[in-house]
PDB file of C-alpha atoms in Angstrom:
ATOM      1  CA  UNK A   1     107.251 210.565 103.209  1.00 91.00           C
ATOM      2  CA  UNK A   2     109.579 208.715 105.627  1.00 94.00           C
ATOM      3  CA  UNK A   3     112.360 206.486 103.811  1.00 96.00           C
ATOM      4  CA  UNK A   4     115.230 204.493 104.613  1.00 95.00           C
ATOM      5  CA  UNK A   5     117.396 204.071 102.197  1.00 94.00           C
ATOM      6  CA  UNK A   6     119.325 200.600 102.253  1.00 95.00           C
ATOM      7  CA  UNK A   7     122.067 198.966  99.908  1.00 93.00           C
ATOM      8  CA  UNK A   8     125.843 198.099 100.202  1.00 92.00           C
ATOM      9  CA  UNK A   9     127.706 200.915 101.203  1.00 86.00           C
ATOM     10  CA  UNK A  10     129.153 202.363  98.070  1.00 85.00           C
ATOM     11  CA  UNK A  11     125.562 201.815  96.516  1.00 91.00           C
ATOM     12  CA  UNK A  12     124.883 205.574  95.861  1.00 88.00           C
ATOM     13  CA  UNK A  13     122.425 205.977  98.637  1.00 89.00           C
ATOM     14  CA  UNK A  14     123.950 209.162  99.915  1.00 86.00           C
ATOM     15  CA  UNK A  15     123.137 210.840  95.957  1.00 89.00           C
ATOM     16  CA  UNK A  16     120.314 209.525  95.383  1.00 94.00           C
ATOM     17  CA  UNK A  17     119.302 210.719  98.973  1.00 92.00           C
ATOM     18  CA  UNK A  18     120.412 214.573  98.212  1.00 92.00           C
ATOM     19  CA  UNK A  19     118.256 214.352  95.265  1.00 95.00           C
ATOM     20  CA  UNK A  20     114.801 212.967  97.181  1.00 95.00           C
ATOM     21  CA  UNK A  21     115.650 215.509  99.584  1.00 95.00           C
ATOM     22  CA  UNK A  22     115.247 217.855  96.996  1.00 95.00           C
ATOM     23  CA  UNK A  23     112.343 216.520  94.998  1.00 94.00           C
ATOM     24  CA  UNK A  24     110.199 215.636  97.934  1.00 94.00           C
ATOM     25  CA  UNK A  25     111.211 218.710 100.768  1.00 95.00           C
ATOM     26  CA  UNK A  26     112.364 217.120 103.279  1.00 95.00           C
ATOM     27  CA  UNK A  27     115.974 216.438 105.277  1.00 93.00           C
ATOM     28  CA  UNK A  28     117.972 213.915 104.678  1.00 91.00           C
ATOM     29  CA  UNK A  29     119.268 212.222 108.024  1.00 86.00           C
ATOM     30  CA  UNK A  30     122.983 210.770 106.928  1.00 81.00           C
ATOM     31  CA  UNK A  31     124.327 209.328 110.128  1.00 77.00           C
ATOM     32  CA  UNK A  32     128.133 208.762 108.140  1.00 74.00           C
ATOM     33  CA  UNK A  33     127.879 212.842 107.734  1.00 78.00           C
ATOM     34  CA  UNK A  34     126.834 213.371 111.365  1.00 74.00           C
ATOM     35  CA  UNK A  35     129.803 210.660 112.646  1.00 76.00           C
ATOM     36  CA  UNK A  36     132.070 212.457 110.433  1.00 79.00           C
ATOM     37  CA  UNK A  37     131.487 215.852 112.097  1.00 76.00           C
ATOM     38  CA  UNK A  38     131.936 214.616 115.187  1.00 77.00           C
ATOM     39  CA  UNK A  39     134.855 212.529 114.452  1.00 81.00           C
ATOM     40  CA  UNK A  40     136.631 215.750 112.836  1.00 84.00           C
ATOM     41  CA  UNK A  41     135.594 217.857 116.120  1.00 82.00           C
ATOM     42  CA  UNK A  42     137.348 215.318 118.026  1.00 83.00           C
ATOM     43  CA  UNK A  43     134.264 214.524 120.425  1.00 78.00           C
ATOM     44  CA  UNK A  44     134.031 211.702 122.861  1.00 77.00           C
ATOM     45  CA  UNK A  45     131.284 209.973 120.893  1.00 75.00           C
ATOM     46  CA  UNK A  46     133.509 210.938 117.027  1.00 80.00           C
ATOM     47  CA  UNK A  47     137.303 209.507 118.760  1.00 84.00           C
ATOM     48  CA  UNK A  48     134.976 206.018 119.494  1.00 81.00           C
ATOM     49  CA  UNK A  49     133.523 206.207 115.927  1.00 80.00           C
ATOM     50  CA  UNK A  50     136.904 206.705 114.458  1.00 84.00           C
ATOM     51  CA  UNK A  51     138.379 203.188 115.695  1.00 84.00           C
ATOM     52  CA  UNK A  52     134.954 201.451 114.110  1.00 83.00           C
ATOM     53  CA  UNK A  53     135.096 203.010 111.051  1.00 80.00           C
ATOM     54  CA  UNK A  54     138.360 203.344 109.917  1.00 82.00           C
ATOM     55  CA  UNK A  55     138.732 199.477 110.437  1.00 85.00           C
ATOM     56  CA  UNK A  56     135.754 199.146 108.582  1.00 83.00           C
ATOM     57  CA  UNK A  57     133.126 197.797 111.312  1.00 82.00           C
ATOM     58  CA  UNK A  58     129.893 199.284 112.466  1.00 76.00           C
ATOM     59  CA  UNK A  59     129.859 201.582 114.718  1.00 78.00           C
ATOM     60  CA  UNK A  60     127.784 200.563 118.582  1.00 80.00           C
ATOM     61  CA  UNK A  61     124.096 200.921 118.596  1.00 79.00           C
ATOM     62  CA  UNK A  62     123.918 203.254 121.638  1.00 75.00           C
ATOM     63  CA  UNK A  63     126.066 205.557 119.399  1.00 74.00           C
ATOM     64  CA  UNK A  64     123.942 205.662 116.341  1.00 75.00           C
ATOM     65  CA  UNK A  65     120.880 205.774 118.302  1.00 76.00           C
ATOM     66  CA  UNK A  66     121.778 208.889 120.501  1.00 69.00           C
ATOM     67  CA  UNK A  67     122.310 210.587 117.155  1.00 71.00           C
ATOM     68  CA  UNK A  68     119.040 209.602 115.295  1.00 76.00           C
ATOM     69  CA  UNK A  69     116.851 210.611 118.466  1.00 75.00           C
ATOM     70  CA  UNK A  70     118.081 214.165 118.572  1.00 73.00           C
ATOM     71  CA  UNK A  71     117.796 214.715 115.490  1.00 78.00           C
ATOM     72  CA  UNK A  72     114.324 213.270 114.554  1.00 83.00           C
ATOM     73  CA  UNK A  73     113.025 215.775 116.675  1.00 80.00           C
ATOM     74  CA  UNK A  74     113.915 218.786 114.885  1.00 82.00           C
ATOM     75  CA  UNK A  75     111.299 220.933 113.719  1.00 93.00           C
ATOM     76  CA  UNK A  76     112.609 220.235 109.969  1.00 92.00           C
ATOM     77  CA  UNK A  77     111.701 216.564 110.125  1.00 91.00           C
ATOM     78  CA  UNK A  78     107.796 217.796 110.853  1.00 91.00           C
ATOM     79  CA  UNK A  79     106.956 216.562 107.136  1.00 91.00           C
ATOM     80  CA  UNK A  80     108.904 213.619 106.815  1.00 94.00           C
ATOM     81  CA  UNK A  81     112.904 212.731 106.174  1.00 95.00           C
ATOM     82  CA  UNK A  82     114.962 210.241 104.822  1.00 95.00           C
ATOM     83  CA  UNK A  83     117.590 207.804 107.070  1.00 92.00           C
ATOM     84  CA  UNK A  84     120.811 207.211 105.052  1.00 85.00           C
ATOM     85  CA  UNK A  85     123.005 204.734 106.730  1.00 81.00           C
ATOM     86  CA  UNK A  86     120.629 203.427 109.461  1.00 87.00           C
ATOM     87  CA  UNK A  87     119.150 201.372 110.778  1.00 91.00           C
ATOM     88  CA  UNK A  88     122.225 199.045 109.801  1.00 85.00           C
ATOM     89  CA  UNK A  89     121.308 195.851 112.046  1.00 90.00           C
ATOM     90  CA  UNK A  90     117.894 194.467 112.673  1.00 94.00           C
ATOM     91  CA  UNK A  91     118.197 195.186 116.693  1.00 92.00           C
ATOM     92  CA  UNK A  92     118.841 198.770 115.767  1.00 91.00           C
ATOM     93  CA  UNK A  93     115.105 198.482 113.440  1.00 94.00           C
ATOM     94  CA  UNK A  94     113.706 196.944 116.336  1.00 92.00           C
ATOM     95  CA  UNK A  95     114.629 199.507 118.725  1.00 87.00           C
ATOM     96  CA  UNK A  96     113.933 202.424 116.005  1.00 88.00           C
ATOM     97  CA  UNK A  97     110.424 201.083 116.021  1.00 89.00           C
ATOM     98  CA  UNK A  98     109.968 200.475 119.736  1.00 85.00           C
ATOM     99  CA  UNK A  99     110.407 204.347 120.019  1.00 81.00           C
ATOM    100  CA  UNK A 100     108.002 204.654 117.731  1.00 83.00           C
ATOM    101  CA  UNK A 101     109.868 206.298 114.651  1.00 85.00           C
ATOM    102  CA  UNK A 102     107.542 205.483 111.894  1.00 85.00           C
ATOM    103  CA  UNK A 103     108.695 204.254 108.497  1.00 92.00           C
ATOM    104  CA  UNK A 104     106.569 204.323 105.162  1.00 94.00           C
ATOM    105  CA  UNK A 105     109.419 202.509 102.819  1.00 95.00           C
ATOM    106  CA  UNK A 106     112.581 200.656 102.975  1.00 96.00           C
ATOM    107  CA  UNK A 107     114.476 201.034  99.552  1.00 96.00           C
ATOM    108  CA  UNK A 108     116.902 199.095  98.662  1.00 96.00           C
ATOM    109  CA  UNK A 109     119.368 200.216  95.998  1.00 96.00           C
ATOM    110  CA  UNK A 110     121.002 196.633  94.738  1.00 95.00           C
ATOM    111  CA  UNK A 111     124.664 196.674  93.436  1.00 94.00           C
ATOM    112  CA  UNK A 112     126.965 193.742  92.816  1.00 93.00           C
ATOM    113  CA  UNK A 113     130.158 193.521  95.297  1.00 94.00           C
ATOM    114  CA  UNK A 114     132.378 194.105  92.097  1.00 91.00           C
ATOM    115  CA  UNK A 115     130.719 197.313  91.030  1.00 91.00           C
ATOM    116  CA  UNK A 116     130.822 198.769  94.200  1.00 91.00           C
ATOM    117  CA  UNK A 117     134.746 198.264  94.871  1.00 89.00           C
ATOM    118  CA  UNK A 118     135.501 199.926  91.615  1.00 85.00           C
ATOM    119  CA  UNK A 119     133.408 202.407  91.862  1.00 84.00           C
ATOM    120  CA  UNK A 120     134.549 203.604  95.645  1.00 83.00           C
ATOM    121  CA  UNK A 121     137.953 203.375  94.672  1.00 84.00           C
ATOM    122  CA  UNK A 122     137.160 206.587  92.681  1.00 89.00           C
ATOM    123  CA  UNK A 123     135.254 208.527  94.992  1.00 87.00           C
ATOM    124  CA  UNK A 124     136.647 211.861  96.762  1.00 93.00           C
ATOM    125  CA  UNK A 125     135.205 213.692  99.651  1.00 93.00           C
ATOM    126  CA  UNK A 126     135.297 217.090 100.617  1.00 95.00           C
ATOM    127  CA  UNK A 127     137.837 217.579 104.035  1.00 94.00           C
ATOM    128  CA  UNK A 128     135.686 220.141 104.999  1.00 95.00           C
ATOM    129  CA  UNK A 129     131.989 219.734 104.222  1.00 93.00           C
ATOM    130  CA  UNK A 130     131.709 216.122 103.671  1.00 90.00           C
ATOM    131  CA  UNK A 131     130.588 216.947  99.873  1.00 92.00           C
ATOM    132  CA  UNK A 132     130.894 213.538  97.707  1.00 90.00           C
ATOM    133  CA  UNK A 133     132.233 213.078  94.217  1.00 92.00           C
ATOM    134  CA  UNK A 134     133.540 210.767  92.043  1.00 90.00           C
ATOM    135  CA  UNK A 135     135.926 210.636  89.140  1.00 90.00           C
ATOM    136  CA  UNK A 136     133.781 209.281  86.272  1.00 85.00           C
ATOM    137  CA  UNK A 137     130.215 209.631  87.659  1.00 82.00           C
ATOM    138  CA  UNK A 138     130.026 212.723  89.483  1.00 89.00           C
ATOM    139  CA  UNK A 139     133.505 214.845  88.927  1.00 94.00           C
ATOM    140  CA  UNK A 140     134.161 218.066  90.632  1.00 96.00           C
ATOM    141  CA  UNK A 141     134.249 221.059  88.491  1.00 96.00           C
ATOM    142  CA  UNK A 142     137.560 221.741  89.074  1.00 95.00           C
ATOM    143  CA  UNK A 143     140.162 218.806  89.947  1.00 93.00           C
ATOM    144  CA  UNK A 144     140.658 218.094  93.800  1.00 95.00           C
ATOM    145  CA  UNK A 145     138.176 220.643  94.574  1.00 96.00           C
ATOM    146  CA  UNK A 146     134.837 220.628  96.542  1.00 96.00           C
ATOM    147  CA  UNK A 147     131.956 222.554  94.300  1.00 97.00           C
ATOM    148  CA  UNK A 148     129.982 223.715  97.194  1.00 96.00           C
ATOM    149  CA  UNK A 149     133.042 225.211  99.124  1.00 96.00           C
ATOM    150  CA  UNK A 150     136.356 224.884  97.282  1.00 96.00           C
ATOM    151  CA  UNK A 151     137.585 222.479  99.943  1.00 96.00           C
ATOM    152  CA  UNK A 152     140.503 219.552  99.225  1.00 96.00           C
ATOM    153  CA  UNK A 153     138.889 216.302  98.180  1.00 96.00           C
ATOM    154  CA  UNK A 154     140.825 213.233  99.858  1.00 94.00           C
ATOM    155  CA  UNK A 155     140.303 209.763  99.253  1.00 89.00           C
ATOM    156  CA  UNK A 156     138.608 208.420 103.001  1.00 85.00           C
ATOM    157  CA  UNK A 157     140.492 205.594 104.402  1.00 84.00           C
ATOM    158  CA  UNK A 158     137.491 203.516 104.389  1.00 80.00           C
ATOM    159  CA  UNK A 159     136.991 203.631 100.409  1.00 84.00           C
ATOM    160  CA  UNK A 160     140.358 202.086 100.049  1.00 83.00           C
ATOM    161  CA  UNK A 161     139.755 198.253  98.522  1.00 85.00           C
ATOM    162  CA  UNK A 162     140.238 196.394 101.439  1.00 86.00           C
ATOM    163  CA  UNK A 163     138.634 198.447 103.934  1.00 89.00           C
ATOM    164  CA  UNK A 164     135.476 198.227 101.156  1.00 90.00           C
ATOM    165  CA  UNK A 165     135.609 194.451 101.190  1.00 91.00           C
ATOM    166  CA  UNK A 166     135.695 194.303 104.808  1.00 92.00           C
ATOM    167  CA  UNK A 167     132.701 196.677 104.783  1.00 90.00           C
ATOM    168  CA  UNK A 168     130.616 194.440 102.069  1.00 94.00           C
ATOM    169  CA  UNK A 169     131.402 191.983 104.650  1.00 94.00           C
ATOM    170  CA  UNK A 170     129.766 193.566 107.204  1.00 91.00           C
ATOM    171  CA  UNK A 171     127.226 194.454 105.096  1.00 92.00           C
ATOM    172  CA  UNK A 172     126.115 191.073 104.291  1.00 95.00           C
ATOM    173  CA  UNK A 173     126.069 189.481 107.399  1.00 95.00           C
ATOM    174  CA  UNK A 174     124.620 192.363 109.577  1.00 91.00           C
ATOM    175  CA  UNK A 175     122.544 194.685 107.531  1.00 93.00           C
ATOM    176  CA  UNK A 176     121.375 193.090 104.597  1.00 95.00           C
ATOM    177  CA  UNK A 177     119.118 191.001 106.864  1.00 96.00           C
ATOM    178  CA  UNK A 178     116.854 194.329 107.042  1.00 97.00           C
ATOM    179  CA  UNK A 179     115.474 193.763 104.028  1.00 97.00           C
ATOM    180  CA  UNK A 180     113.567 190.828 105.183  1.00 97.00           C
ATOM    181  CA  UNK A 181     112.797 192.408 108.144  1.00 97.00           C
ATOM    182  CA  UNK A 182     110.985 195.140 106.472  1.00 97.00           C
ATOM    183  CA  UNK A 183     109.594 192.961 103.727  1.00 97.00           C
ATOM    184  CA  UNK A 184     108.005 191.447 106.701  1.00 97.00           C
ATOM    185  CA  UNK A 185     106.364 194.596 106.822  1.00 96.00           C
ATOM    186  CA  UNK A 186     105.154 195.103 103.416  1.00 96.00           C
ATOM    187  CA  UNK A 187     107.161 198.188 102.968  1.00 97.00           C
ATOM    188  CA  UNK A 188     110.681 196.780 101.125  1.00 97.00           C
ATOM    189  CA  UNK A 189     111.045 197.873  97.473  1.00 96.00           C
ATOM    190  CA  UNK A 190     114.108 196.977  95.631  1.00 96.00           C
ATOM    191  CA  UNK A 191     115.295 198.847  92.640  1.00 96.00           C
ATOM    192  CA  UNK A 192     118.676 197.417  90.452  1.00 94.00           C
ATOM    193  CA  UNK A 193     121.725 199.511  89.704  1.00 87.00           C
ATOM    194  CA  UNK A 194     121.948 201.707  86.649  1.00 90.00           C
ATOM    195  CA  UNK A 195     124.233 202.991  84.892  1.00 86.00           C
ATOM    196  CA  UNK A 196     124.188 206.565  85.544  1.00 88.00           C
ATOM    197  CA  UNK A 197     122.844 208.675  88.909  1.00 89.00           C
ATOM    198  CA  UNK A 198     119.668 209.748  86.472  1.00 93.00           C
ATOM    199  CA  UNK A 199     118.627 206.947  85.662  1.00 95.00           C
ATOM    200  CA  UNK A 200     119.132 205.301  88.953  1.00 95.00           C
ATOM    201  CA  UNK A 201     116.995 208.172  90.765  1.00 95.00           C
ATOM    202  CA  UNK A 202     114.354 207.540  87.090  1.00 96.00           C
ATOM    203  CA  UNK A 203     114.001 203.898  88.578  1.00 95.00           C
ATOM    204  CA  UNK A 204     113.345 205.409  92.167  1.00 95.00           C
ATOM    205  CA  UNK A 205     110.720 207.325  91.393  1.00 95.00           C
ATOM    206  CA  UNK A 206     108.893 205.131  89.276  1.00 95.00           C
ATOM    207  CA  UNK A 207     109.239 202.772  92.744  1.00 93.00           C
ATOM    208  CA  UNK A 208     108.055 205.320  94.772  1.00 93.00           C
ATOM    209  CA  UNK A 209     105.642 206.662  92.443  1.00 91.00           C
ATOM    210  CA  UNK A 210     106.766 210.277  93.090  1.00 89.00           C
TER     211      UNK A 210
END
């Protein structure tokens, strides 16, 4: 199966996308882990991302493209995968399928502006592995620590409030246009917020029919 995942950021596409990963065997692409990387490394293409992101807007197309072509053609995305965090703009789904990267489903996880800047405000990720948490829906096992590798969890500068409504923003006016573009398509499916992660990826599956 080949899914990309849409919804506000803040939505909980990056969980629910570790736990398809998981259920259906196959990689989850997360272009904000990828930019992260390379923005930590200190690479050409990460010290451009940095300016975009920390002021909350999108990062360039060429960027995010670059990135998605490389690593589509991995042996490990043979079976299928799952795009987190792009395309974000309709030119970017345009070009995605002029190079022919096939798409069965667009799902889009729906969340209210309100939820979403109270529930980023509580979210902590890992300094060193890019691990995600949050205070009152997913908390770490121990306080300020990473599970997977015992890392510091920080607060990122853009889940602060007003970098988050600067990013809904965004959001509005340059990706949530996608979803007509792929309901054009016949292959949008929505599914509304829940209250917990379960029953969130509960509602997912019964979309998918997985």
């Amino acid at each position: 199966m080949r899914l990309i995942l849409l919804g506000a950021p803040g939505a909980g596409k990056g969980t629910q996308a570790e736990i398809l990963s998981k259920l259906l065997e196959i990689p989850t692409i997360s272009t904000g882990n990828i930019l992260r990387a390379a923005m930590k490394a200190g690479t050409e293409v990460g010290l451009k991302a940095k300016a975009y992101v920390e002021s909350g807007k999108l990062v360039p197309d060429e960027v995010i493209i670059g990135i998605i072509q490389e690593r589509l053609a991995e042996p490990d995305c043979r079976n299928g995968y799952i795009l987190d965090g792009v395309p974000r703009t309709i030119p970017q789904a345009q070009t995605m399928e002029d190079m022919g990267i096939e798409i069965d489903c667009a799902l889009s996880i729906e969340v209210e502006d309100e939820v979403i800047v109270k529930r980023m405000s509580g979210r902590r990720t890992c300094r060193d592995c890019s691990a995600t948490f949050h205070v009152e829906n997913n908390p770490p096992k121990a306080e300020g620590k990473c599970d997977f590798c015992g890392g510091e969890l920080t607060i990122r500068k853009d889940d602060a409030p007003e970098t988050v409504k600067n990013r809904l923003a965004t959001y509005h006016r340059e990706t949530e246009p996608l979803k007509a573009f792929y309901a054009e398509r016949g292959k949008l499916r929505e599914v509304q917020n829940q209250p917990t992660i379960e029953a969130t990826t509960a509602a997912i599956r019964d979309c998918l029919g997985i």
